[in-house]
Short mmCIF file of C-alpha atoms in Angstrom, two decimals:
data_model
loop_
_atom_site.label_atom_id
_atom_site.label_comp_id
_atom_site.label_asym_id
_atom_site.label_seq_id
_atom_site.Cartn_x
_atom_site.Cartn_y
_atom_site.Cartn_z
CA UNK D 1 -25.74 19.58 16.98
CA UNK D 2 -26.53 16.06 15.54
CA UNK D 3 -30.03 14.82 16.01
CA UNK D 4 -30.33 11.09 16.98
CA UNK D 5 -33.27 9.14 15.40
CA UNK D 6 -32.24 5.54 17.34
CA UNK D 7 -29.78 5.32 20.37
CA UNK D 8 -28.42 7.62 22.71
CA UNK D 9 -26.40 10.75 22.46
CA UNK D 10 -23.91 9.94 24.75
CA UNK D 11 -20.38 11.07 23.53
CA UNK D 12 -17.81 8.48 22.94
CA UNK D 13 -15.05 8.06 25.91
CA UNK D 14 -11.55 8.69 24.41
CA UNK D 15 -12.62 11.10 22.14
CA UNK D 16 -12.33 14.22 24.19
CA UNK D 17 -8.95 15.13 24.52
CA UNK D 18 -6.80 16.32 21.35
CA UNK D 19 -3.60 16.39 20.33
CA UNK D 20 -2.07 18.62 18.01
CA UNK D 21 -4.90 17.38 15.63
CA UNK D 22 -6.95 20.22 13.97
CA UNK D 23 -10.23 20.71 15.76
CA UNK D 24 -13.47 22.42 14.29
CA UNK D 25 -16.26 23.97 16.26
CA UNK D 26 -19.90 22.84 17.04
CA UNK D 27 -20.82 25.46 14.10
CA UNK D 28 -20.31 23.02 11.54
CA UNK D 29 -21.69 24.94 8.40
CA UNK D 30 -20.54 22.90 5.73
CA UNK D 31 -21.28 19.92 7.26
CA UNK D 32 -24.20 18.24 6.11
CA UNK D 33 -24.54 15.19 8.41
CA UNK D 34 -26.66 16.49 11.06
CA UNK D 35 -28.63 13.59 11.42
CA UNK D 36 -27.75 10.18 12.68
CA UNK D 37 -29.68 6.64 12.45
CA UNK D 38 -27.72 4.39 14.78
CA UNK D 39 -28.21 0.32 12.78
CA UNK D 40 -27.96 -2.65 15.16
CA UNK D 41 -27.40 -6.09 14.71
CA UNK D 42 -23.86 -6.89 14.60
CA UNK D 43 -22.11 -8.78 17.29
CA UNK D 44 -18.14 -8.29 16.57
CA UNK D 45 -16.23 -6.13 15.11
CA UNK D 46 -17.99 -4.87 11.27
CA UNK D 47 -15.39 -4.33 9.13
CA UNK D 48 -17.03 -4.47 5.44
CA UNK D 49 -18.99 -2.07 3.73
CA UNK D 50 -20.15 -2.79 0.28
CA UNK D 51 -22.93 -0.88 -2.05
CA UNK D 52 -25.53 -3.33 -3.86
CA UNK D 53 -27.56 -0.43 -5.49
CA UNK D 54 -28.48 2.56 -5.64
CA UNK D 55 -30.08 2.00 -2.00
CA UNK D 56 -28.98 -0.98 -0.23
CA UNK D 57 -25.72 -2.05 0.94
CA UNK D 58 -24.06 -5.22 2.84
CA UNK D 59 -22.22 -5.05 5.93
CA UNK D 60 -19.95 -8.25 7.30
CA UNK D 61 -17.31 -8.56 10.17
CA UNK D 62 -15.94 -10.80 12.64
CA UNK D 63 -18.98 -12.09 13.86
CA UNK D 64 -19.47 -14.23 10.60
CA UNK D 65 -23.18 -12.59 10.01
CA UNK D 66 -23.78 -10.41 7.01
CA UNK D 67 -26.65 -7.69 6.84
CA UNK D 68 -28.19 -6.46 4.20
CA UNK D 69 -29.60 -2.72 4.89
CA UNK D 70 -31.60 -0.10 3.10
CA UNK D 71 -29.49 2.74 2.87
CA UNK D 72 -32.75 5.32 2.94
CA UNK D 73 -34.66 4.20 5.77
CA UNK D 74 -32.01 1.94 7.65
CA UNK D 75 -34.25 -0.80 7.39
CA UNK D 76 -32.70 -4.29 8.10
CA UNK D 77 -33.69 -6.64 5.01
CA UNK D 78 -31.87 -10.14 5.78
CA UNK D 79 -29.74 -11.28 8.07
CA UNK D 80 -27.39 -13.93 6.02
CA UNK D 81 -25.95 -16.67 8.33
CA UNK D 82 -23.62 -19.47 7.10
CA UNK D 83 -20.15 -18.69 7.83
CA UNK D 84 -18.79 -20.62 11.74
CA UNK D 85 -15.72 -17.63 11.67
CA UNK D 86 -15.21 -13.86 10.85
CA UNK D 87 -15.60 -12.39 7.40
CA UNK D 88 -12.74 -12.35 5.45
CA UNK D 89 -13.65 -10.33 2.48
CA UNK D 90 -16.94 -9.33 0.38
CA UNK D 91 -18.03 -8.86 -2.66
CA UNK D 92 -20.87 -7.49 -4.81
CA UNK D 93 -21.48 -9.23 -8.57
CA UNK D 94 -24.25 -8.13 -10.60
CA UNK D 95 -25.90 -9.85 -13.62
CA UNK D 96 -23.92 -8.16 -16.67
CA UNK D 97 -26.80 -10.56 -19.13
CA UNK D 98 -29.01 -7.81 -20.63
CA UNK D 99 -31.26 -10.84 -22.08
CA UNK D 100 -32.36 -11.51 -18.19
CA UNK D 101 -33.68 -9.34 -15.82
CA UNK D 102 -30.74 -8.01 -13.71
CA UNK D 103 -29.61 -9.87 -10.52
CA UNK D 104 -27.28 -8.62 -7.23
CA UNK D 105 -25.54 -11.26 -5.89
CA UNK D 106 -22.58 -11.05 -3.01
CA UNK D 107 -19.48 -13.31 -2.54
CA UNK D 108 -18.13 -13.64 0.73
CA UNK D 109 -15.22 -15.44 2.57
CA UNK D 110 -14.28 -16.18 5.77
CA UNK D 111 -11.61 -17.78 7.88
CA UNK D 112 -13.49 -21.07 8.21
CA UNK D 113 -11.73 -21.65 5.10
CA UNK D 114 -15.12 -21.22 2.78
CA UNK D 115 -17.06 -18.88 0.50
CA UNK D 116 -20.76 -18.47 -0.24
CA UNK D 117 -22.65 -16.36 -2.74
CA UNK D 118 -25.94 -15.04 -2.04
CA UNK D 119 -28.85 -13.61 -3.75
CA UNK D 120 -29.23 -10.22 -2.43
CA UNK D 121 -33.12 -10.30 -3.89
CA UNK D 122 -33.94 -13.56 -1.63
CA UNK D 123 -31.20 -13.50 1.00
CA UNK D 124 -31.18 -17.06 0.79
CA UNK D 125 -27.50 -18.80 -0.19
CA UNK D 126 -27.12 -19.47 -3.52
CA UNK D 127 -24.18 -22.02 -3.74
CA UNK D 128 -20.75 -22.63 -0.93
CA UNK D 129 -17.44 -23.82 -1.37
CA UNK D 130 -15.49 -25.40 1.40
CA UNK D 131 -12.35 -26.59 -0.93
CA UNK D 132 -9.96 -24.03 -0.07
CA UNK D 133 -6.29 -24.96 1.68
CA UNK D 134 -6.07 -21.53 3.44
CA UNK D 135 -8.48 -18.74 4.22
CA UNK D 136 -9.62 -16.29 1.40
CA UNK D 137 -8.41 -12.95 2.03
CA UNK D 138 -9.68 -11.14 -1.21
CA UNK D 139 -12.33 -11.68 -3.33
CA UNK D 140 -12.30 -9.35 -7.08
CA UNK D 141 -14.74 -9.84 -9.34
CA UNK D 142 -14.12 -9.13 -13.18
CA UNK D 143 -17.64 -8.07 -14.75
CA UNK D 144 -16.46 -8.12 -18.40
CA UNK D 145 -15.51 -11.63 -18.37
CA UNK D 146 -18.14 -12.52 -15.46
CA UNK D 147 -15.81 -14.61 -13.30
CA UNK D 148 -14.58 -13.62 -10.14
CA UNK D 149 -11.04 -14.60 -8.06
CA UNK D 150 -10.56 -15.45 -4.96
CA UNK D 151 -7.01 -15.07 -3.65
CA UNK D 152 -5.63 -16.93 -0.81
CA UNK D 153 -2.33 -19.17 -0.71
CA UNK D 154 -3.19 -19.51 -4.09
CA UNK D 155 -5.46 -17.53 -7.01
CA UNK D 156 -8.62 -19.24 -8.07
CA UNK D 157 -10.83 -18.08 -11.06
CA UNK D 158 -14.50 -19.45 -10.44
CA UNK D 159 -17.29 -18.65 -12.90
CA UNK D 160 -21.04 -17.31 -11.73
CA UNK D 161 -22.11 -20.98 -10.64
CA UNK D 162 -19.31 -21.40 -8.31
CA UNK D 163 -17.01 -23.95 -11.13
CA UNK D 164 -13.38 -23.45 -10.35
CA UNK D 165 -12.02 -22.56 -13.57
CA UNK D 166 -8.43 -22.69 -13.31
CA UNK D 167 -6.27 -22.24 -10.20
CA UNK D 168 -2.65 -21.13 -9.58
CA UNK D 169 -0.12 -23.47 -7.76
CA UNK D 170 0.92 -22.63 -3.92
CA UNK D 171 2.76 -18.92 -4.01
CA UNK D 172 3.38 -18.72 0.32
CA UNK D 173 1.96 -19.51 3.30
CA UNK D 174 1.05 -15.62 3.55
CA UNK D 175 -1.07 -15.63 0.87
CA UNK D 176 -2.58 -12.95 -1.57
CA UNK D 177 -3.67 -9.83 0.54
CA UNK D 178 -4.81 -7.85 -2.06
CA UNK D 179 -6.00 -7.36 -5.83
CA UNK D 180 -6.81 -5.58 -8.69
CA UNK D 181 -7.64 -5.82 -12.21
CA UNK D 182 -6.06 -4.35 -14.84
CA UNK D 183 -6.38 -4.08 -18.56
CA UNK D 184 -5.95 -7.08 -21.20
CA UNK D 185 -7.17 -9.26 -19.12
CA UNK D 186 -4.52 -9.22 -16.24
CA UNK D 187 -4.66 -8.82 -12.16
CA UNK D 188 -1.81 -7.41 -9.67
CA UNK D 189 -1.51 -9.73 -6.89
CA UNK D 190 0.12 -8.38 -3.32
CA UNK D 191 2.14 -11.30 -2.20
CA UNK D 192 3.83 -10.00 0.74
CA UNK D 193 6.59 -7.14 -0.44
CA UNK D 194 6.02 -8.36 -4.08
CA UNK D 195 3.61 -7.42 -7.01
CA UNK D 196 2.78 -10.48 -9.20
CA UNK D 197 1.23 -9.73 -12.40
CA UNK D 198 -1.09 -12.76 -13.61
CA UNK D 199 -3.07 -12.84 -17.17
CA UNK D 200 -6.21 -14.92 -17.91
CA UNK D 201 -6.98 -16.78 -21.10
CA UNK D 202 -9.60 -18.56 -21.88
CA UNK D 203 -9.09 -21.83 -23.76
CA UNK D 204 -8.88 -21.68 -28.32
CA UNK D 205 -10.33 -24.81 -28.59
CA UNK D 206 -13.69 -24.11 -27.79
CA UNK D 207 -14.04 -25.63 -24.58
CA UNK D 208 -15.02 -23.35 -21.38
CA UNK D 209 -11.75 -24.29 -20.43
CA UNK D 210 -9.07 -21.07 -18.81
CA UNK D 211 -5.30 -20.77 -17.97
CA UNK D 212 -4.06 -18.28 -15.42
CA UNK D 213 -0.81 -17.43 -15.96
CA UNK D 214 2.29 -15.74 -14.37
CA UNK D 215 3.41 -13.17 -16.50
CA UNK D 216 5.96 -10.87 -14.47
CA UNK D 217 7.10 -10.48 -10.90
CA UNK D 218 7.72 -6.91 -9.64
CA UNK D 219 9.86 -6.52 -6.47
CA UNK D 220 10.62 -2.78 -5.68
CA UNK D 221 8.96 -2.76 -2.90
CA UNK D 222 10.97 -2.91 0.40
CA UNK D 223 8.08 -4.22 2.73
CA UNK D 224 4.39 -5.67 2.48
CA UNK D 225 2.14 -4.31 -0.06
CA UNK D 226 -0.60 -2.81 2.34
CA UNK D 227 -3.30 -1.04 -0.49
CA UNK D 228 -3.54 -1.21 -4.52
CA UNK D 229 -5.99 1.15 -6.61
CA UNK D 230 -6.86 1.28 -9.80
CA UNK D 231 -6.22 4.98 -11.36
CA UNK D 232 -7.18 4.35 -14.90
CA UNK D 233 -6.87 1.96 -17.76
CA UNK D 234 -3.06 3.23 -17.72
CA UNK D 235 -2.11 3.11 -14.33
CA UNK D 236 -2.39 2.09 -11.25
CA UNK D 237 -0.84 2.53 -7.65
CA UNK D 238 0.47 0.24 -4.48
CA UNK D 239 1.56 1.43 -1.32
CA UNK D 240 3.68 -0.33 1.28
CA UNK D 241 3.83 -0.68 5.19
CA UNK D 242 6.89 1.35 5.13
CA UNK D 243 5.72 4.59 3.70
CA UNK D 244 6.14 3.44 -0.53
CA UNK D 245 3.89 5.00 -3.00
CA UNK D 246 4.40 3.44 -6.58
CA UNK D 247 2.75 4.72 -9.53
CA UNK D 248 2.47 1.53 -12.13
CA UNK D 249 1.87 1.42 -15.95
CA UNK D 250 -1.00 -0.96 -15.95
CA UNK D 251 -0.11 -1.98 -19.66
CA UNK D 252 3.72 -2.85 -18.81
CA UNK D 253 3.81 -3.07 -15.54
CA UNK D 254 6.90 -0.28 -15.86
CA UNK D 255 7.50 1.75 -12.23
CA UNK D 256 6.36 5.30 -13.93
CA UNK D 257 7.22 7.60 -10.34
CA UNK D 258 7.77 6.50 -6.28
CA UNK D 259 8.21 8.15 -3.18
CA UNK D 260 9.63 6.08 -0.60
CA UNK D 261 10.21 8.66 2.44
CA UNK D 262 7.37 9.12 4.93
CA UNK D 263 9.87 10.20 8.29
CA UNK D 264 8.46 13.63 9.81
CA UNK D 265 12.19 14.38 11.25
CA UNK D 266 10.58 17.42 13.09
CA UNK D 267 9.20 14.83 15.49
CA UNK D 268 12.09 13.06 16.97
CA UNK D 269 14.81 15.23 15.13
CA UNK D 270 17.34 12.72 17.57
CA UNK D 271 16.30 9.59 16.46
CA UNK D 272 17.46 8.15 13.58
CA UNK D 273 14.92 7.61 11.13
CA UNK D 274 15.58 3.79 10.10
CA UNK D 275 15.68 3.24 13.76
CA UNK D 276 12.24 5.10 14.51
CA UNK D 277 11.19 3.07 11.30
CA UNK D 278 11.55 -0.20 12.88
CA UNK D 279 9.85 1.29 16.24
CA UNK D 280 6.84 2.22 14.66
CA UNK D 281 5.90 1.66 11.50
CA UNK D 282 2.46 2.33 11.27
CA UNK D 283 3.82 5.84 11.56
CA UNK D 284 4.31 5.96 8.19
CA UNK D 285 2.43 2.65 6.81
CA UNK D 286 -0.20 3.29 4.16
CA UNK D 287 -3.57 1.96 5.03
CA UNK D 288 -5.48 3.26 2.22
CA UNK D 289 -5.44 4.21 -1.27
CA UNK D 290 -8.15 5.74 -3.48
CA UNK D 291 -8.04 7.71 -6.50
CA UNK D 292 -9.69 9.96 -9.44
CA UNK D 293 -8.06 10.70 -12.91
CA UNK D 294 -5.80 13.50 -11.35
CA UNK D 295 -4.56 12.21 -7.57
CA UNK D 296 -3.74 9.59 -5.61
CA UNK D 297 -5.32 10.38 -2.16
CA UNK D 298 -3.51 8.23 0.56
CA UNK D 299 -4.02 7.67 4.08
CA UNK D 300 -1.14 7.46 5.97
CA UNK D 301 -0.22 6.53 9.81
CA UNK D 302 -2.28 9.18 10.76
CA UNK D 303 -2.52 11.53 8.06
CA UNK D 304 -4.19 11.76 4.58
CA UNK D 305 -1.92 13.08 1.51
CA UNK D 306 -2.42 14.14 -2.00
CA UNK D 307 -0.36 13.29 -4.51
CA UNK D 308 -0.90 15.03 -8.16
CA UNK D 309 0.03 12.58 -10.65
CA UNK D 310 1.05 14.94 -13.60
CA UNK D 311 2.99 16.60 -11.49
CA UNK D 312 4.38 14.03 -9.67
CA UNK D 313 4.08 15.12 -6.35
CA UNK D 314 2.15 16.63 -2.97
CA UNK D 315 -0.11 19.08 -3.64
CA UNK D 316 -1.66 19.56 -0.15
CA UNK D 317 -1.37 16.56 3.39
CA UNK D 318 -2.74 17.12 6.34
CA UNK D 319 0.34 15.04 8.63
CA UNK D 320 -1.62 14.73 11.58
CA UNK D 321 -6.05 14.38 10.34
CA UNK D 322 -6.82 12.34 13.11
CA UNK D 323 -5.35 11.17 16.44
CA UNK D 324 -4.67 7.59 15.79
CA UNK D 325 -4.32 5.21 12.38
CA UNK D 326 -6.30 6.84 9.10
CA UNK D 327 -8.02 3.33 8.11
CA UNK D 328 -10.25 4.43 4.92
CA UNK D 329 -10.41 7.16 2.98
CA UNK D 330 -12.48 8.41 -0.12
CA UNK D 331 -12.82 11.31 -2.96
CA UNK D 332 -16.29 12.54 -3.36
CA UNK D 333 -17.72 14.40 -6.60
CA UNK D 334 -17.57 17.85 -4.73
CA UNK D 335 -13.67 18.40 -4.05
CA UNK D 336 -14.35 16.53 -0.46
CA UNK D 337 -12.19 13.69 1.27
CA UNK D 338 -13.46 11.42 4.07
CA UNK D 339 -11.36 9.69 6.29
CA UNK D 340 -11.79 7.26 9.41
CA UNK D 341 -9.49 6.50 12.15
CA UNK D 342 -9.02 3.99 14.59
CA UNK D 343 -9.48 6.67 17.06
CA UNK D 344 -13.29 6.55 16.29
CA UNK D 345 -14.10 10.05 14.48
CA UNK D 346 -14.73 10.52 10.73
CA UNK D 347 -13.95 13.58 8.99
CA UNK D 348 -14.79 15.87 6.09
CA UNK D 349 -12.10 17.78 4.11
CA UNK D 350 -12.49 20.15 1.31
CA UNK D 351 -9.47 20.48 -1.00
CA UNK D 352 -8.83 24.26 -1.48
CA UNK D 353 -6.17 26.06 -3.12
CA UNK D 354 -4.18 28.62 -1.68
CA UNK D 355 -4.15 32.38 -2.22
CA UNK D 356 -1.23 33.01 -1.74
CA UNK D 357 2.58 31.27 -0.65
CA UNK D 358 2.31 29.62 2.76
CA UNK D 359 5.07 30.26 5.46
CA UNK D 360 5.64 26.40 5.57
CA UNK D 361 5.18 25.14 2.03
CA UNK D 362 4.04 21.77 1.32
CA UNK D 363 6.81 19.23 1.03
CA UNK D 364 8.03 19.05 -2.76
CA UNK D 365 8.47 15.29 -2.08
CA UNK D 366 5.84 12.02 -1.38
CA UNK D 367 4.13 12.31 2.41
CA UNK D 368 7.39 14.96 3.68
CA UNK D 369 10.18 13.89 1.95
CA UNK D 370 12.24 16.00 4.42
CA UNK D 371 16.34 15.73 3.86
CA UNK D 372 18.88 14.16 6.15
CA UNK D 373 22.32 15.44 6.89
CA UNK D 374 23.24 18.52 4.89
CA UNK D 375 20.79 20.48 2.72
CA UNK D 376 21.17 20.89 -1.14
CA UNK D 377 21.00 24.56 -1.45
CA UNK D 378 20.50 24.35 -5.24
CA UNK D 379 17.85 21.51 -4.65
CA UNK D 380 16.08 23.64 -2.04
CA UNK D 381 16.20 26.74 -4.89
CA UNK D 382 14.89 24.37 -7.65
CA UNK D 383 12.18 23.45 -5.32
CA UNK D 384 10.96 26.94 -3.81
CA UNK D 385 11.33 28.11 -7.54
CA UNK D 386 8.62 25.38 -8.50
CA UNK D 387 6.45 25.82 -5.35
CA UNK D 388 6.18 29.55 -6.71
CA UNK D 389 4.82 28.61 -10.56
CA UNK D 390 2.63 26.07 -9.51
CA UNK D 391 -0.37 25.91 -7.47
CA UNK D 392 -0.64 25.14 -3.98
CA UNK D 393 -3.35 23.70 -2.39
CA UNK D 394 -4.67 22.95 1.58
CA UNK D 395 -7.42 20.19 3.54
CA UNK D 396 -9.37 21.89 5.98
CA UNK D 397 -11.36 20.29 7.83
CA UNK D 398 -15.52 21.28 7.25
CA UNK D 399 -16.98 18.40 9.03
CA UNK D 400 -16.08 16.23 11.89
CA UNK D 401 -18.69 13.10 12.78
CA UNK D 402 -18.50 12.11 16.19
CA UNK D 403 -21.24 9.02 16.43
CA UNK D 404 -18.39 5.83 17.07
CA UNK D 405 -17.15 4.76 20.62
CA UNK D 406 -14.50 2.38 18.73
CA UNK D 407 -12.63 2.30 15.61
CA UNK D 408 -14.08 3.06 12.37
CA UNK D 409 -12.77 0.61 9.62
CA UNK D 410 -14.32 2.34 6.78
CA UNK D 411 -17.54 3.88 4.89
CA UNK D 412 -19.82 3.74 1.89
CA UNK D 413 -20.93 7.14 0.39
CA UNK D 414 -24.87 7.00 -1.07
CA UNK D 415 -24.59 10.60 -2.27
CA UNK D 416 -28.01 12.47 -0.96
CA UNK D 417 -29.32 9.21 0.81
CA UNK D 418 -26.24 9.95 2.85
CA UNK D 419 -22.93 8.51 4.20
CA UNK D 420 -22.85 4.40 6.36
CA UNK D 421 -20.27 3.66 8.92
CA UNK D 422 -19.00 0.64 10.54
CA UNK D 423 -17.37 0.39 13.23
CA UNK D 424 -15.53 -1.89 16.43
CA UNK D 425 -18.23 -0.70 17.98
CA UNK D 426 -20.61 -3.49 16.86
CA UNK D 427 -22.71 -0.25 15.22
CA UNK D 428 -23.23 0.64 11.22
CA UNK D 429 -24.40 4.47 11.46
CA UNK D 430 -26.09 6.22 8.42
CA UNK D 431 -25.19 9.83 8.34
CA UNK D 432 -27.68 11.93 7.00
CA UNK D 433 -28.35 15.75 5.56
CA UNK D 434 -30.49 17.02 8.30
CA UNK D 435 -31.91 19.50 5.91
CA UNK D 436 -32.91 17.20 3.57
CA UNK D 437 -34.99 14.73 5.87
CA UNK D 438 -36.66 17.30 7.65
CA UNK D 439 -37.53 18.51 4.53
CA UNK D 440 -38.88 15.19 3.36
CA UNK D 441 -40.65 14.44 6.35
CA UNK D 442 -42.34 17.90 5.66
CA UNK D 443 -43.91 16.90 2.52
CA UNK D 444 -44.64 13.54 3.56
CA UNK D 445 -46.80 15.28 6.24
CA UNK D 446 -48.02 17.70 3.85
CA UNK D 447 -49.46 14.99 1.71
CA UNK D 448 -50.41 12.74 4.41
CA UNK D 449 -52.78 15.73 5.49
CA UNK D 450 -53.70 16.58 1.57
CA UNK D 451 -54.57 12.78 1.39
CA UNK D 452 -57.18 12.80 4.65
CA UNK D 453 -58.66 15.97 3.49
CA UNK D 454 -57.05 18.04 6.81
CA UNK D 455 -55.44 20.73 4.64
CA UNK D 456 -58.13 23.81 4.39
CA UNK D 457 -56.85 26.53 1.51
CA UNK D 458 -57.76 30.26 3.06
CA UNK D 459 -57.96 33.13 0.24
#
């Protein structure tokens, strides 16, 4: 089936038994990844993916070393050492001066409390801070006003040279997990259960002087803020460990929709659910959020939902995608999802709409909002009523990549050059269209040959 350019083709232990996950065949014939080049160099555990250009990317994890790779050939082109601990977080930030010819840089952090930018051109360092109280566990970088922010115990706004700007005071010991920018020059901090909006200024009297400023603290969340994405210019979305999905007005910061129920009560229909809850809540804890201009696509304990945000609702989950934790998931061009697990697979699904009404419609709340106690039989009419005038729409499964022996924290998709992995496993894997290179090493023999004169034209 897959066709192994470096490494071995042993299949990974724990991977061979299933649960009540949906399987798919060796005949994979929408699956384009029938190639595999198997990338070595890592130590620990790689946790970070991120895209410099059109062809390379970085990778980083807990061994403190980051790679950078060529995303056509695999080819390692520096190995950047200076961190003592594990990556933290990473960050690409390109040149936006069209005077100068255009430079890729990276920012990373790490938990020995520092952060270095590199020149992805050189792979040498470029400048390193060591001045932070806590560790840096988010880096965002805001291109229009070329500064970046680093968030930590507290959020620091740094220019391209590394000059701290202007820094917030102590929020908690816990720190910023997680950021996002959003329009008029303002970023949503996750500070534990609560969303805190900040704005950026920079000074009116001419100096290079900025403020940061608190503008608004949002608290409707009832646990930690696990994942924020960016939808648009108008909105944006959080999602909690406890199964939350908020849909935010990125201009007022105004809760537009939620869904706050993630218990599958067809699993332990004798439990109660706050009590399962508190069991286990990665159950229903959402890892992942991405988007495009008409879903939220989520990844959740172990399955991925999609949430239609005119309509305010599910369109199509698959509850159980993989057999442990969905860690990363992403929308490409074609109607396809991706998603990664902790139980080391990765996974292809094509959103498809249905022909006709299913036997088991798709819940008409967020991630199975199923009902407790007594049913509302005019909620339940109002419901099958709109399930009836609206589409309906199903994942199934057209590709499933079995190349990791460990967890697989996430992925970058290069379009034709192909889809990168990283893994517990130590291992970055490029996935490749089989078709494609062996029709590319084709005409690189063909001209090889034309080139030494080998080829001989018969009439």
């Amino acid at each position: 089936m897959l066709r192994w350019l470096i490494g071995g083709g042993r299949e990974p232990q724990g991977l061979a038994e299933k649960s009540s996950v949906q399987t798919i065949g060796e005949e994979q014939i929408q699956n384009p990844y029938t190639e595999l080049l198997v990338l070595k160099g890592h130590q620990d555990i790689v946790r970070f993916l991120v895209q410099i250009d059109d062809c390379r990317f970085a990778s980083a994890g807990d061994d403190g070393i980051v790679f950078l790779w060529n995303a056509q050939t695999g080819e390692k082109l520096f190995e950047l050492r200076g961190h003592t601990h594990k990556i933290t977080a990473i960050a690409p930030f390109s040149s936006s001066d069209v005077s100068e010819e255009k430079t890729h840089l990276i920012i990373t952090a790490s938990a020995d409390r520092t952060v270095i930018v590199w020149d992805c051109t050189s792979g040498r360092q470029v400048q390193k801070v060591s001045c932070f109280h806590s560790t840096v566990k988010c880096l965002t970088v805001l291109q229009r006003l070329d500064v970046w922010l680093s968030g930590g115990s507290d959020l620091c706004v740094w220019n391209r040279k590394l000059d701290l700007l202007c820094k917030t005071s102590h929020l908690t010991d816990a720190g910023i997990s997680a950021l996002v920018e959003l329009p008029k020059n303002c970023v949503a901090a996750a500070v534990g259960k609560e969303l805190i909006i900040f704005r950026l200024s920079a000074s009116n009297n001419g100096s290079e002087g900025w403020n940061v400023l608190e503008v608004k603290r949002l608290v409707d969340h009832q646990d930690n803020i696990l994942s924020l994405v960016s939808v648009n210019d108008l909105t944006f979305a959080t999602g909690s460990h406890v199964g939350e999905l908020i849909v935010w007005d990125a201009l007022d910061w105004t809760k537009q929709t939620s869904e706050c129920n993630f218990w599958d009560s067809s699993v332990h229909p004798d439990v109660q659910p706050e009590i399962k809850l508190s069991q286990s809540p990665n159950e229903t804890s959402v890892q992942h959020l991405t988007s495009d201009e008409e879903c939220v696509f989520a990844a959740v304990g172990k399955g991925i939902y999609v949430y239609n945000l005119q309509m305010k609702r599910v369109i199509a989950c698959q509850r159980t995608a993989h057999d442990s934790s969905v860690l990363h998931i992403e929308k490409l061009p074609n109607r396809q999802l991706i998603s990664c697990s902790e139980d080391g697979s990765v996974r292809i699904w094509e959103l498809r709409e249905k022909q006709q009404l299913p036997a088991e419609p798709v819940p008409t709340g967020f991630f199975n909002m199923w009902g407790f106690g007594r049913a509302n039989k005019q909620a339940n009419q109002a419901a099958k009523k709109m399930q009836e005038n609206t589409p309906m729409y199903f994942l199934e499964l057209v590709g499933d990549l079995i190349g990791h022996s460990s967890a697989v924290q996430m992925f970058l998709y290069f379009g034709e050059l192909g889809l990168a992995t990283c893994s517990a496993d130590h291992l970055i894997i490029l996935w490749k269209d089989g078709e494609r290179e062996s029709s590319l090493r084709s005409l690189t023999l063909f001209q090889k040959l034309a080139h030494n004169g080998d080829l001989q034209f018969k009439l």
